[in-house]
Amino acid sequence: MSADWPTRLAARARSRCVAGLWRRRTVQPTDAVRDFAGNDYLGLARDPRLAEAQAAGARRFGAGARASHLVSGHLEVHEALEARLAELTGRPRALLFSTGYMANLGTLQALCDTDTRVFQDRLNHASLLDGAALSGASSRRFHHGDLEDLDRLLERSPAEALKLVASDGVFSMDGDVADIAGLADTCARHGAWLMVDDAHGLGVLGEQGDGCVGRAHGIDEVPVLVGTLGKALGTAGAFVAGSEALIEHLIQFARPYVYTTAQPPGVAAATLAALEILAAEPERRSRLHALVARFRREAATLGLPLAESHTPIQPLVLGDSHRVMAWAERLAARGLGVGAIREPTVPRGQARLRITLSAAHTEADLDALLEGLATCRAADLREATP
């Protein structure tokens, strides 16, 4: 008898539950939980200035864009935002996408085909991996942050092939930063283009909040730069920044751009407000970095398993999925929300609490987090004692 769909779904659900990997959505209360799980690094998502700018944009342009950018949905506010993002990153042009996932899928699908060789860091975001698969390109993954391994793979590839190296800027689960200069140098030696997804660096790193690439590395080093707006900038959407030729190519060939309704104009207006705040209030970044430093200092004193990250992403690798869920539940009981990350998001045996810090956190928030983590560790020690 052939398998049926309900049987297949039930079997997959059982296997994931037994492994402790079943995911559940929870409706987040507005104020009752201290949020150490989100990506609102500068505390802009709930800034009333962004809310007002979004409302004003909707009143002026409408709640939705009504069509794709290439039909009639590309509005004055989108044009202004693209220009401002290009300026921030030191690129000639930028192109808006509705999500970061779509930006990576669309860019890789538009640039690559079966004659292209793509090389990716092993810990790249799923959207980069999926984009390369969608393009049909031959794809290889180099060891995380290992430039020698990348160099070997590039050396073995056909000299006549077009080569593209793709990497996260700040790795979303580990919080470490790619060696952009080293990647650029390796690519230059092999005639490869470099694409960097700086989703978690934009707004946080760089002298102007322009990320780990931005103005420090021009289009000669990083021809393809991707950034998102729904993290440090507190809104939604994404963009690709680069040369005139790159942007025009994406407008013609990036299917997720061509066939998607343009970003709601109110969101674009809110992002313009966020960029103004980013430029006018550098103290937000300073406060964020001070909180990160304090957390790392005191977490080390508590003996917590810190990863090598000096960004707002602070993973505590606990290894076992059940242990991760137990810690997350203990913290939730104290009104502390943290990310409980398990496979397949991270490799087997690398389950972790993904703790993220924000400029909106107070010293009291951080005190509560550290106290909660100390309680979790103490509970583990008690359970381990015969």
Coordinates of N, CA and C in Angstrom, one line a residue, residues 29-147:
P29 N 4.0 38.7 24.6 CA 3.3 39.9 25.3 C 4.1 41.1 25.0
T30 N 3.4 42.3 25.1 CA 4.0 43.5 24.7 C 5.1 44.0 25.7
D31 N 4.8 43.9 27.0 CA 5.7 44.4 28.0 C 6.1 43.5 29.1
A32 N 5.5 42.3 29.2 CA 5.7 41.5 30.3 C 7.1 40.7 30.3
V33 N 7.6 40.6 29.1 CA 8.9 39.8 28.9 C 10.0 40.8 28.5
R34 N 11.2 40.6 29.2 CA 12.4 41.2 28.7 C 12.9 40.5 27.5
D35 N 13.0 41.1 26.4 CA 13.3 40.4 25.1 C 14.8 40.4 24.9
F36 N 15.4 39.2 25.0 CA 16.8 39.0 24.6 C 16.9 38.0 23.5
A37 N 15.9 38.0 22.7 CA 15.8 37.0 21.5 C 15.8 37.7 20.2
G38 N 15.3 38.9 20.2 CA 15.1 39.6 18.9 C 16.4 40.3 18.3
N39 N 16.2 40.9 17.2 CA 17.4 41.5 16.5 C 17.3 43.0 16.5
D40 N 16.5 43.6 17.4 CA 16.3 45.1 17.4 C 17.5 45.7 18.1
Y41 N 18.7 45.6 17.5 CA 19.9 46.0 18.2 C 20.0 47.4 18.7
L42 N 19.4 48.3 18.0 CA 19.5 49.7 18.4 C 18.2 50.2 19.1
G43 N 17.3 49.3 19.3 CA 16.1 49.7 20.0 C 15.2 50.6 19.2
L44 N 15.2 50.5 17.9 CA 14.4 51.4 17.1 C 13.0 50.9 16.7
A45 N 12.8 49.6 16.8 CA 11.6 49.0 16.4 C 10.4 49.6 17.1
R46 N 10.5 50.0 18.3 CA 9.4 50.6 19.0 C 9.6 52.1 19.3
D47 N 10.5 52.7 18.6 CA 10.7 54.1 18.7 C 9.5 54.9 18.1
P48 N 8.9 55.8 18.9 CA 7.7 56.4 18.4 C 7.9 57.3 17.1
R49 N 9.2 57.7 16.9 CA 9.4 58.5 15.7 C 9.3 57.6 14.5
L50 N 9.7 56.4 14.6 CA 9.5 55.5 13.4 C 8.0 55.2 13.2
A51 N 7.3 55.0 14.3 CA 5.8 54.7 14.1 C 5.1 55.9 13.5
E52 N 5.5 57.1 13.9 CA 4.9 58.3 13.3 C 5.3 58.5 11.8
A53 N 6.5 58.2 11.5 CA 7.0 58.3 10.1 C 6.2 57.3 9.2
Q54 N 6.0 56.1 9.8 CA 5.3 55.1 9.0 C 3.9 55.5 8.8
A55 N 3.2 56.0 9.8 CA 1.8 56.5 9.7 C 1.7 57.6 8.7
A56 N 2.7 58.5 8.7 CA 2.7 59.7 7.8 C 2.9 59.2 6.4
G57 N 3.8 58.2 6.2 CA 4.0 57.6 4.9 C 2.8 56.9 4.3
A58 N 2.1 56.2 5.2 CA 0.9 55.5 4.7 C -0.2 56.6 4.4
R59 N -0.3 57.6 5.2 CA -1.3 58.6 4.9 C -1.0 59.3 3.5
R60 N 0.2 59.5 3.2 CA 0.6 60.2 2.0 C 0.5 59.3 0.8
F61 N 1.1 58.1 0.9 CA 1.2 57.2 -0.3 C 0.2 56.0 -0.3
G62 N -0.4 55.8 0.8 CA -1.3 54.6 0.9 C -0.7 53.5 1.7
A63 N -1.6 52.6 2.1 CA -1.1 51.5 3.0 C -0.2 50.5 2.3
G64 N -0.4 50.4 1.0 CA 0.4 49.5 0.2 C 0.8 50.1 -1.1
A65 N 1.8 49.5 -1.8 CA 2.4 50.1 -3.0 C 1.5 49.8 -4.2
R66 N 0.7 48.8 -4.1 CA -0.3 48.5 -5.1 C 0.2 47.7 -6.3
A67 N 1.5 47.6 -6.5 CA 2.0 46.9 -7.7 C 3.5 46.7 -7.5
S68 N 4.1 45.9 -8.4 CA 5.6 45.7 -8.3 C 6.3 47.0 -8.7
H69 N 7.6 47.0 -8.4 CA 8.4 48.2 -8.7 C 8.4 48.5 -10.2
L70 N 8.3 47.5 -11.0 CA 8.4 47.6 -12.5 C 7.1 47.9 -13.2
V71 N 6.0 47.9 -12.4 CA 4.7 48.2 -13.0 C 4.4 49.7 -12.6
S72 N 3.8 49.8 -11.4 CA 3.5 51.2 -10.9 C 3.8 51.4 -9.4
G73 N 4.5 50.4 -8.8 CA 4.7 50.4 -7.4 C 5.9 51.1 -6.9
H74 N 6.8 51.6 -7.8 CA 8.0 52.3 -7.3 C 7.7 53.7 -7.1
L75 N 7.7 54.1 -5.8 CA 7.2 55.4 -5.4 C 8.4 56.3 -5.0
E76 N 8.1 57.6 -4.9 CA 9.1 58.6 -4.5 C 9.8 58.2 -3.2
V77 N 9.1 57.6 -2.3 CA 9.7 57.3 -1.0 C 10.7 56.1 -1.2
H78 N 10.4 55.2 -2.1 CA 11.3 54.1 -2.4 C 12.6 54.6 -3.0
E79 N 12.4 55.5 -3.9 CA 13.6 56.1 -4.6 C 14.5 56.8 -3.6
A80 N 13.9 57.6 -2.7 CA 14.6 58.3 -1.7 C 15.4 57.3 -0.8
L81 N 14.7 56.2 -0.4 CA 15.4 55.3 0.5 C 16.5 54.6 -0.2
E82 N 16.3 54.2 -1.4 CA 17.5 53.5 -2.1 C 18.7 54.5 -2.2
A83 N 18.4 55.7 -2.5 CA 19.5 56.7 -2.5 C 20.2 56.8 -1.2
R84 N 19.5 56.8 -0.1 CA 20.0 57.0 1.2 C 20.8 55.7 1.6
L85 N 20.4 54.6 1.2 CA 21.1 53.3 1.5 C 22.4 53.2 0.7
A86 N 22.4 53.7 -0.5 CA 23.6 53.7 -1.3 C 24.6 54.6 -0.6
E87 N 24.1 55.8 -0.2 CA 25.0 56.7 0.5 C 25.6 56.1 1.8
L88 N 24.8 55.5 2.6 CA 25.3 54.9 3.8 C 26.4 53.9 3.6
T89 N 26.2 53.0 2.5 CA 27.2 51.9 2.3 C 28.3 52.3 1.3
G90 N 28.3 53.6 0.8 CA 29.3 54.0 0.0 C 29.3 53.4 -1.4
R91 N 28.1 53.1 -1.9 CA 27.9 52.4 -3.2 C 27.2 53.4 -4.1
P92 N 27.4 53.2 -5.5 CA 26.7 54.1 -6.4 C 25.2 53.9 -6.3
R93 N 24.7 52.7 -6.1 CA 23.2 52.5 -6.1 C 22.8 51.4 -5.1
A94 N 21.6 51.4 -4.8 CA 21.0 50.3 -3.9 C 19.6 50.0 -4.5
L95 N 19.2 48.7 -4.2 CA 17.9 48.2 -4.8 C 17.2 47.6 -3.6
L96 N 15.9 48.0 -3.4 CA 15.1 47.4 -2.3 C 14.5 46.1 -2.7
F97 N 14.5 45.2 -1.7 CA 13.8 43.9 -1.8 C 12.8 43.9 -0.6
S98 N 11.8 43.0 -0.7 CA 10.8 42.9 0.4 C 11.3 42.2 1.6
T99 N 12.3 41.3 1.5 CA 12.9 40.6 2.6 C 14.3 40.3 2.3
G100 N 15.1 40.0 3.4 CA 16.5 39.6 3.2 C 16.6 38.3 2.4
Y101 N 15.7 37.4 2.7 CA 15.7 36.1 2.0 C 15.5 36.3 0.5
M102 N 14.6 37.1 0.2 CA 14.3 37.4 -1.3 C 15.5 38.1 -1.9
A103 N 16.2 39.0 -1.2 CA 17.4 39.6 -1.7 C 18.5 38.6 -2.0
N104 N 18.8 37.7 -1.1 CA 19.8 36.7 -1.4 C 19.4 35.7 -2.5
L105 N 18.1 35.2 -2.5 CA 17.7 34.3 -3.5 C 17.7 35.0 -4.9
G106 N 17.2 36.3 -4.9 CA 17.1 37.0 -6.2 C 18.5 37.3 -6.8
T107 N 19.4 37.7 -5.9 CA 20.8 38.1 -6.4 C 21.5 36.9 -6.9
L108 N 21.5 35.8 -6.2 CA 22.2 34.6 -6.6 C 21.6 34.0 -7.8
Q109 N 20.3 34.0 -7.9 CA 19.6 33.4 -9.1 C 19.9 34.3 -10.3
A110 N 20.0 35.6 -10.1 CA 20.2 36.5 -11.3 C 21.7 36.5 -11.7
L111 N 22.6 36.2 -10.8 CA 24.0 36.3 -11.2 C 24.6 35.0 -11.6
C112 N 24.0 33.9 -11.1 CA 24.7 32.6 -11.3 C 23.8 31.6 -12.2
D113 N 24.5 30.7 -12.8 CA 23.8 29.6 -13.6 C 24.7 28.4 -13.6
T114 N 24.4 27.4 -14.4 CA 25.1 26.2 -14.4 C 26.6 26.3 -14.7
D115 N 27.0 27.4 -15.3 CA 28.4 27.7 -15.7 C 29.2 28.4 -14.6
T116 N 28.5 28.7 -13.5 CA 29.1 29.4 -12.4 C 29.5 28.5 -11.3
R117 N 30.6 28.9 -10.6 CA 31.1 28.2 -9.4 C 30.8 29.1 -8.2
V118 N 30.1 28.6 -7.2 CA 29.8 29.4 -6.0 C 30.5 28.7 -4.8
F119 N 31.1 29.6 -4.0 CA 31.8 29.1 -2.8 C 31.3 29.8 -1.6
Q120 N 30.8 29.0 -0.6 CA 30.1 29.6 0.6 C 30.7 29.1 1.9
D121 N 30.8 30.1 2.9 CA 31.2 29.7 4.2 C 30.2 28.7 4.7
R122 N 30.7 27.7 5.5 CA 29.8 26.6 5.9 C 28.7 27.0 6.8
L123 N 28.9 28.2 7.5 CA 27.9 28.7 8.4 C 27.0 29.8 7.8
N124 N 27.0 29.9 6.5 CA 26.2 30.9 5.9 C 24.7 30.7 6.2
H125 N 24.0 31.8 6.1 CA 22.5 31.8 6.3 C 21.8 30.9 5.3
A126 N 20.7 30.4 5.6 CA 20.0 29.5 4.7 C 19.6 30.1 3.4
S127 N 19.3 31.4 3.4 CA 18.9 32.1 2.2 C 20.1 32.1 1.2
L128 N 21.3 32.2 1.6 CA 22.4 32.1 0.7 C 22.6 30.7 0.1
L129 N 22.4 29.7 1.0 CA 22.5 28.3 0.5 C 21.4 28.0 -0.5
D130 N 20.2 28.5 -0.2 CA 19.1 28.2 -1.0 C 19.2 29.0 -2.4
G131 N 19.7 30.2 -2.3 CA 19.9 31.0 -3.5 C 20.8 30.3 -4.5
A132 N 21.9 29.8 -4.0 CA 22.9 29.1 -4.8 C 22.2 27.8 -5.5
A133 N 21.5 27.1 -4.6 CA 20.8 25.9 -5.1 C 19.8 26.2 -6.2
L134 N 19.1 27.3 -6.0 CA 18.1 27.8 -7.0 C 18.7 28.1 -8.3
S135 N 19.9 28.7 -8.3 CA 20.6 29.2 -9.5 C 21.0 28.0 -10.4
G136 N 21.2 26.8 -9.8 CA 21.8 25.7 -10.6 C 23.3 25.7 -10.6
A137 N 23.9 26.6 -10.0 CA 25.4 26.7 -10.0 C 26.0 25.5 -9.2
S138 N 27.2 25.2 -9.6 CA 28.0 24.2 -8.9 C 28.5 24.9 -7.6
S139 N 28.2 24.3 -6.4 CA 28.4 25.0 -5.2 C 29.2 24.2 -4.2
R140 N 30.2 24.9 -3.6 CA 31.1 24.2 -2.6 C 31.1 25.1 -1.3
R141 N 31.2 24.4 -0.2 CA 31.3 25.1 1.1 C 32.6 25.0 1.7
F142 N 33.2 26.1 2.1 CA 34.5 26.1 2.8 C 34.4 26.1 4.3
H143 N 35.3 25.6 5.0 CA 35.3 25.6 6.5 C 35.1 27.0 7.0
H144 N 34.3 27.1 8.1 CA 33.9 28.4 8.6 C 35.2 29.3 8.9
G145 N 35.2 30.4 8.2 CA 36.2 31.4 8.4 C 37.6 31.0 7.9
D146 N 37.7 29.9 7.2 CA 39.0 29.3 6.8 C 39.4 29.8 5.4
L147 N 40.3 30.8 5.4 CA 40.7 31.4 4.1 C 41.6 30.4 3.3

